[in-house]
mmCIF file of C-alpha atoms in Angstrom:
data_model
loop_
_atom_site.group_PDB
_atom_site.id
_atom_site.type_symbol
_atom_site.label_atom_id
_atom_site.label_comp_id
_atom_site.label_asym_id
_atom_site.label_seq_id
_atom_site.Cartn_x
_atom_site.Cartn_y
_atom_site.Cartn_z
ATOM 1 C CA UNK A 1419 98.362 93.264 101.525
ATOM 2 C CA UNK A 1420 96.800 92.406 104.490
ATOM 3 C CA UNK A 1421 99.469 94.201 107.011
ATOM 4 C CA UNK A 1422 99.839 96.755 104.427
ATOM 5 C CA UNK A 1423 96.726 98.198 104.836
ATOM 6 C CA UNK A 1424 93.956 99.395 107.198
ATOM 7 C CA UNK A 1425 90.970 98.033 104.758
ATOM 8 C CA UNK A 1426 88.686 95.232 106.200
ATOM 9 C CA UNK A 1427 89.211 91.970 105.427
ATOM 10 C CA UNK A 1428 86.288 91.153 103.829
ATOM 11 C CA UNK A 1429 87.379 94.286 101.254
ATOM 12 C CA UNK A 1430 90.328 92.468 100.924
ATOM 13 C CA UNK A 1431 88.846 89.360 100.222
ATOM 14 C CA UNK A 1432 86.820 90.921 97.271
ATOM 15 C CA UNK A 1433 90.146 92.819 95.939
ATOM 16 C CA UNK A 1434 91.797 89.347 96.332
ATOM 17 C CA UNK A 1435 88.496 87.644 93.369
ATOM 18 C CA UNK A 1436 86.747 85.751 96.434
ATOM 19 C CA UNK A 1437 82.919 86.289 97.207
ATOM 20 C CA UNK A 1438 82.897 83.981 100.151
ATOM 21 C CA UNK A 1439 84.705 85.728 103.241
ATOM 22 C CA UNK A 1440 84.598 82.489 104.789
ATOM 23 C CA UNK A 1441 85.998 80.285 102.150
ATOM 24 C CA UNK A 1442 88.623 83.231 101.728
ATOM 25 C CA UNK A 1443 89.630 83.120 106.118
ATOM 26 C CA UNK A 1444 89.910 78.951 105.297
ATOM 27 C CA UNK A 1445 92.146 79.197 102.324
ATOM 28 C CA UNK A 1446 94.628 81.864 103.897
ATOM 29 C CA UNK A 1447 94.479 79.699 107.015
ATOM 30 C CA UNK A 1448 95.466 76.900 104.994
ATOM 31 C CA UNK A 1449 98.026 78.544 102.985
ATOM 32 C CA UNK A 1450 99.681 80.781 105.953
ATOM 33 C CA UNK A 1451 98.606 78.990 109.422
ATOM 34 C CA UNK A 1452 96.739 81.784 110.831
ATOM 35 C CA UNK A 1453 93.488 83.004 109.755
ATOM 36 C CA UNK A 1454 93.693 86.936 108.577
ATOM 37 C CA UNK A 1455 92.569 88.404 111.614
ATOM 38 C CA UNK A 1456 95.681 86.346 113.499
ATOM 39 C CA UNK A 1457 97.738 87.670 110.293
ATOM 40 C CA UNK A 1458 97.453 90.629 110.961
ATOM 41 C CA UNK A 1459 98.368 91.597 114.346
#
């Protein structure tokens, strides 16, 4: 979703159920090993 689309990340971190944008960057860091921003380049 995130390369996908042009929407911010914090939208995407609200479509994705998460209200915290920065627990949201530490669990996709976690889960991926990059943060979103990184992801997405």
């Amino acid at each position: 979703m995130i390369k996908n689309t042009s929407d911010s990340i914090n939208a995407i971190c609200g479509l994705c159920g998460f209200d915290d944008h920065s627990y949201f960057s530490k669990a996709f860091k976690e889960a991926y090993g990059y943060s979103p921003r990184d992801f997405r380049k």
